[in-house]
Amino acid sequence: MAFIQCQFYSEILSLSTGINVFIPQYSAIQVSGTGKLPVLYLLHGLSADHTDWVRHSFIERYAEEKGIAVVMPSVGRSYYTDMKYGSAYFTFLSDELPTIVRALFPISDRREDTFVAGMSMGGYGAFKLGLTFPERYAAVASLSGGLDIISRMSGPNNFQPNELIAIFGDVSEIEGSPNDLFYLLARLKGYNGIKPMFYQCCGTEDFLYTDNQTFRKHALDSGLEVTYHDGQGEHNWEYWDPKIKDIIDWLPLSGEK
């Protein structure tokens, strides 16, 4: 497995930014299929960056076993959002980053080979991508995601003073907007194409457990099928590391026999 630390200039963000990338040095999928690798875009949490998954999990080992590339971007504390007063991180993540990654690495551009997952803030980002662009992803996963963003803004949270306003504007602006996952769930009901597979998990001792239960109910009410797992666990790497292995094993890799 090759580990690549990559810096490049983002036109969308108007700054130099970094990604960490794992590229299999040999993959049966790559050799026998399209010649391009399936890819998992793996998103970090609010207080982290693109090094977090490398430092705290065995993601390299799990991905190598499956012959899948992993791309880990850095978005600061943006909540994977085109910020009200700041940079367009959602546009960077959804449009610019995949174009750059495919230009630099042997990454497939097929929907069937493209997956996204994240923990905490990254779980919100992953589901936001999958619900907004269902035609781009085959599978989407959230680990302990901050999925009820209105609840996060209105109740206890670990945002800095005025940070929420900079990201989202006033809380009244979220409901019914592209930043509201419940709005995106309702909108997806009218989508007639193939929907991604969705995976959601959260530990029962996690402070985001109630938010995850709320999202699960909305998903069920909207008719969206979501593979759901809970069980004992807190908001930490002891929970996320084994869960990301479960997610890697769950991905619908088209080259597997």
Coordinates of C-alpha atoms in Angstrom, one line a residue:
M1 CA 0.0 0.0 0.0
A2 CA 1.4 3.4 -1.0
F3 CA 0.8 6.2 1.4
I4 CA 0.9 9.6 -0.3
Q5 CA 0.7 13.0 1.4
C6 CA -0.4 15.4 -1.3
Q7 CA -0.5 19.2 -1.3
F8 CA -2.3 21.1 -4.1
Y9 CA -3.9 24.5 -4.8
S10 CA -7.7 24.6 -4.7
E11 CA -9.3 27.1 -7.0
I12 CA -12.6 26.8 -5.1
L13 CA -11.0 27.5 -1.7
S14 CA -8.3 29.9 -3.1
L15 CA -5.7 28.2 -0.9
S16 CA -3.2 25.3 -0.7
T17 CA -4.7 22.3 1.0
G18 CA -3.8 18.7 1.7
I19 CA -5.1 15.2 1.4
N20 CA -3.7 11.9 2.5
V21 CA -4.2 9.0 0.1
F22 CA -3.7 5.2 0.3
I23 CA -3.2 3.6 -3.1
P24 CA -2.9 -0.2 -3.4
Q25 CA 0.3 -1.3 -5.1
Y26 CA -1.5 -4.4 -6.4
S27 CA -5.2 -4.8 -6.7
A28 CA -7.1 -7.7 -8.4
I29 CA -9.9 -5.2 -9.0
Q30 CA -7.6 -2.8 -10.8
V31 CA -5.9 -5.5 -12.9
S32 CA -9.0 -7.5 -13.9
G33 CA -11.6 -4.7 -14.1
T34 CA -11.5 -1.2 -15.6
G35 CA -7.8 -0.6 -14.8
K36 CA -8.9 2.0 -12.3
L37 CA -9.3 1.7 -8.5
P38 CA -12.4 1.9 -6.5
V39 CA -12.2 4.8 -4.0
L40 CA -13.5 5.6 -0.5
Y41 CA -13.5 9.3 0.4
L42 CA -13.1 9.2 4.1
L43 CA -14.1 12.3 6.1
H44 CA -12.8 13.6 9.4
G45 CA -14.6 15.1 12.4
L46 CA -15.0 18.7 13.7
S47 CA -11.8 18.9 15.8
A48 CA -9.6 16.9 13.3
D49 CA -8.0 17.0 9.9
H50 CA -6.9 14.7 7.1
T51 CA -4.4 12.9 9.3
D52 CA -6.9 11.7 11.9
W53 CA -7.9 8.4 10.3
V54 CA -4.2 7.6 9.6
R55 CA -3.1 8.3 13.2
H56 CA -6.0 6.6 15.0
S57 CA -7.3 3.7 13.0
F58 CA -6.1 0.7 11.0
I59 CA -7.7 2.0 7.8
E60 CA -4.6 1.3 5.7
R61 CA -4.7 -2.4 6.6
Y62 CA -8.5 -2.7 6.1
A63 CA -8.3 -1.0 2.7
E64 CA -5.3 -3.0 1.5
E65 CA -7.2 -6.2 2.2
K66 CA -9.9 -5.1 -0.2
G67 CA -7.7 -3.4 -2.8
I68 CA -9.4 0.0 -2.5
A69 CA -8.0 3.5 -2.6
V70 CA -8.7 5.8 0.3
V71 CA -8.7 9.6 0.0
M72 CA -8.8 11.7 3.2
P73 CA -9.3 15.4 2.6
S74 CA -9.1 18.3 5.1
V75 CA -11.9 20.8 5.5
G76 CA -11.2 22.5 8.8
R77 CA -14.3 23.1 10.9
S78 CA -16.5 23.9 7.9
Y79 CA -19.0 21.1 8.6
Y80 CA -18.6 20.2 4.9
T81 CA -20.6 23.3 4.0
D82 CA -20.5 26.1 1.5
M83 CA -20.1 28.5 4.5
K84 CA -22.3 31.5 5.0
Y85 CA -19.2 33.6 5.8
G86 CA -16.3 31.6 4.5
S87 CA -15.2 29.1 1.9
A88 CA -17.2 26.8 -0.3
Y89 CA -16.1 23.5 1.2
F90 CA -19.0 21.4 0.0
T91 CA -18.4 22.5 -3.6
F92 CA -14.7 21.7 -3.1
L93 CA -15.5 18.2 -1.7
S94 CA -18.2 17.3 -4.2
D95 CA -16.8 18.7 -7.4
E96 CA -13.2 19.9 -7.4
L97 CA -11.6 17.2 -5.2
P98 CA -12.8 14.2 -7.3
T99 CA -11.6 15.9 -10.5
I100 CA -8.2 16.5 -9.0
V101 CA -7.9 13.0 -7.5
R102 CA -8.8 11.3 -10.8
A103 CA -6.2 13.5 -12.6
L104 CA -3.4 12.5 -10.1
F105 CA -4.2 8.9 -9.3
P106 CA -5.6 5.8 -11.0
I107 CA -9.1 6.3 -9.6
S108 CA -12.2 5.1 -11.3
D109 CA -14.8 7.7 -12.2
R110 CA -17.7 5.1 -12.2
R111 CA -20.5 5.6 -9.7
E112 CA -20.2 1.8 -8.9
D113 CA -16.6 2.3 -7.7
T114 CA -17.2 5.5 -5.6
F115 CA -18.0 5.5 -1.9
V116 CA -17.9 8.1 0.9
A117 CA -17.9 7.7 4.7
G118 CA -17.1 9.8 7.7
M119 CA -17.3 10.0 11.5
S120 CA -19.0 12.7 13.6
M121 CA -19.0 15.9 11.5
G122 CA -17.7 13.6 8.6
G123 CA -20.8 11.4 9.0
Y124 CA -22.9 14.5 8.3
G125 CA -20.7 15.3 5.3
A126 CA -20.9 11.8 3.9
F127 CA -24.7 11.6 4.2
K128 CA -25.0 15.2 2.8
L129 CA -23.0 14.1 -0.3
G130 CA -25.0 10.9 -0.8
L131 CA -28.4 12.5 -0.4
T132 CA -27.5 15.5 -2.6
F133 CA -25.8 13.5 -5.4
P134 CA -27.2 10.0 -5.3
E135 CA -26.1 9.4 -8.9
R136 CA -22.4 9.8 -7.9
Y137 CA -22.0 7.2 -5.1
A138 CA -22.7 3.5 -4.7
A139 CA -22.4 3.5 -0.9
V140 CA -22.5 6.1 1.9
A141 CA -21.7 5.6 5.6
S142 CA -21.9 7.6 8.8
L143 CA -20.2 6.7 12.0
S144 CA -21.6 8.6 15.0
G145 CA -22.7 11.4 12.6
G146 CA -23.9 14.8 13.6
L147 CA -27.0 14.2 11.5
D148 CA -29.6 16.5 13.1
I149 CA -27.8 19.8 12.5
I150 CA -30.7 21.9 13.9
S151 CA -30.4 20.0 17.2
R152 CA -26.7 20.5 17.1
M153 CA -27.1 24.3 16.8
S154 CA -29.9 24.6 19.3
G155 CA -28.6 22.3 22.0
P156 CA -25.3 21.4 23.6
N157 CA -22.4 21.4 21.1
N158 CA -18.7 22.0 20.9
F159 CA -18.7 24.8 18.4
Q160 CA -16.7 27.9 19.1
P161 CA -18.5 31.3 19.7
N162 CA -20.1 32.6 16.5
E163 CA -18.8 29.6 14.6
L164 CA -22.3 28.3 13.8
I165 CA -23.3 31.7 12.3
A166 CA -20.2 31.7 10.1
I167 CA -20.9 28.2 8.8
F168 CA -24.7 28.2 8.5
G169 CA -26.0 31.6 9.2
D170 CA -28.9 31.8 11.7
V171 CA -30.5 28.5 12.8
S172 CA -33.7 29.6 11.1
E173 CA -31.9 29.4 7.7
I174 CA -31.2 25.7 7.9
E175 CA -34.6 24.0 7.9
G176 CA -35.6 23.3 4.4
S177 CA -32.2 24.2 3.0
P178 CA -29.5 22.0 1.3
N179 CA -27.7 21.8 4.7
D180 CA -30.8 20.1 6.3
L181 CA -30.4 16.3 5.9
F182 CA -34.1 15.9 6.7
Y183 CA -35.0 18.2 3.7
L184 CA -32.6 16.1 1.5
L185 CA -34.3 12.9 2.6
A186 CA -37.7 14.2 1.6
R187 CA -36.3 15.4 -1.7
L188 CA -34.7 12.1 -2.4
K189 CA -38.2 10.5 -2.5
G190 CA -38.7 12.1 -5.9
Y191 CA -35.4 10.7 -7.3
N192 CA -36.1 7.8 -9.8
G193 CA -32.5 6.7 -10.3
I194 CA -30.5 4.1 -8.5
K195 CA -29.9 5.2 -4.9
P196 CA -26.7 4.6 -2.9
M197 CA -26.6 2.0 -0.2
F198 CA -26.6 3.8 3.2
Y199 CA -25.0 2.6 6.4
Q200 CA -25.5 4.3 9.8
C201 CA -24.0 3.4 13.2
C202 CA -23.7 5.1 16.6
G203 CA -22.8 3.9 20.1
T204 CA -25.5 4.0 22.7
E205 CA -23.3 6.0 25.1
D206 CA -22.5 8.6 22.4
F207 CA -23.8 12.2 22.9
L208 CA -25.0 12.1 19.3
Y209 CA -27.1 8.9 19.8
T210 CA -30.4 10.8 20.1
D211 CA -29.6 12.7 16.9
N212 CA -28.9 9.4 15.1
Q213 CA -32.2 8.0 16.3
T214 CA -34.0 11.0 15.0
F215 CA -32.4 10.7 11.6
R216 CA -33.1 6.9 11.5
K217 CA -36.8 7.7 12.1
H218 CA -36.9 10.3 9.3
A219 CA -35.2 7.8 7.0
L220 CA -37.7 5.1 7.7
D221 CA -40.6 7.6 7.3
S222 CA -39.2 8.6 3.9
G223 CA -38.8 5.0 2.7
L224 CA -35.0 5.1 2.5
E225 CA -33.4 1.8 3.3
V226 CA -30.5 2.3 5.7
T227 CA -28.4 -0.5 7.2
Y228 CA -28.4 0.5 10.8
H229 CA -26.2 -0.7 13.7
D230 CA -26.0 0.5 17.3
G231 CA -24.7 -1.1 20.5
Q232 CA -22.4 -0.1 23.3
G233 CA -19.9 2.6 22.4
E234 CA -18.8 6.2 23.0
H235 CA -17.7 9.0 20.7
N236 CA -14.1 7.7 20.3
W237 CA -11.7 5.6 18.2
E238 CA -12.4 2.5 20.3
Y239 CA -15.8 2.5 18.6
W240 CA -14.9 3.9 15.2
D241 CA -11.9 1.7 14.3
P242 CA -13.8 -1.6 14.3
K243 CA -16.8 0.0 12.7
I244 CA -14.8 1.3 9.7
K245 CA -13.6 -2.2 9.1
D246 CA -17.2 -3.4 9.1
I247 CA -18.0 -0.6 6.6
I248 CA -15.1 -1.6 4.3
D249 CA -16.4 -5.2 4.4
W250 CA -19.9 -3.9 3.6
L251 CA -19.0 -1.9 0.5
P252 CA -20.3 -3.3 -2.8
L253 CA -17.0 -3.7 -4.5
S254 CA -17.8 -4.7 -8.0
G255 CA -14.6 -6.7 -8.6
E256 CA -15.1 -9.0 -5.7
K257 CA -16.1 -12.6 -6.4

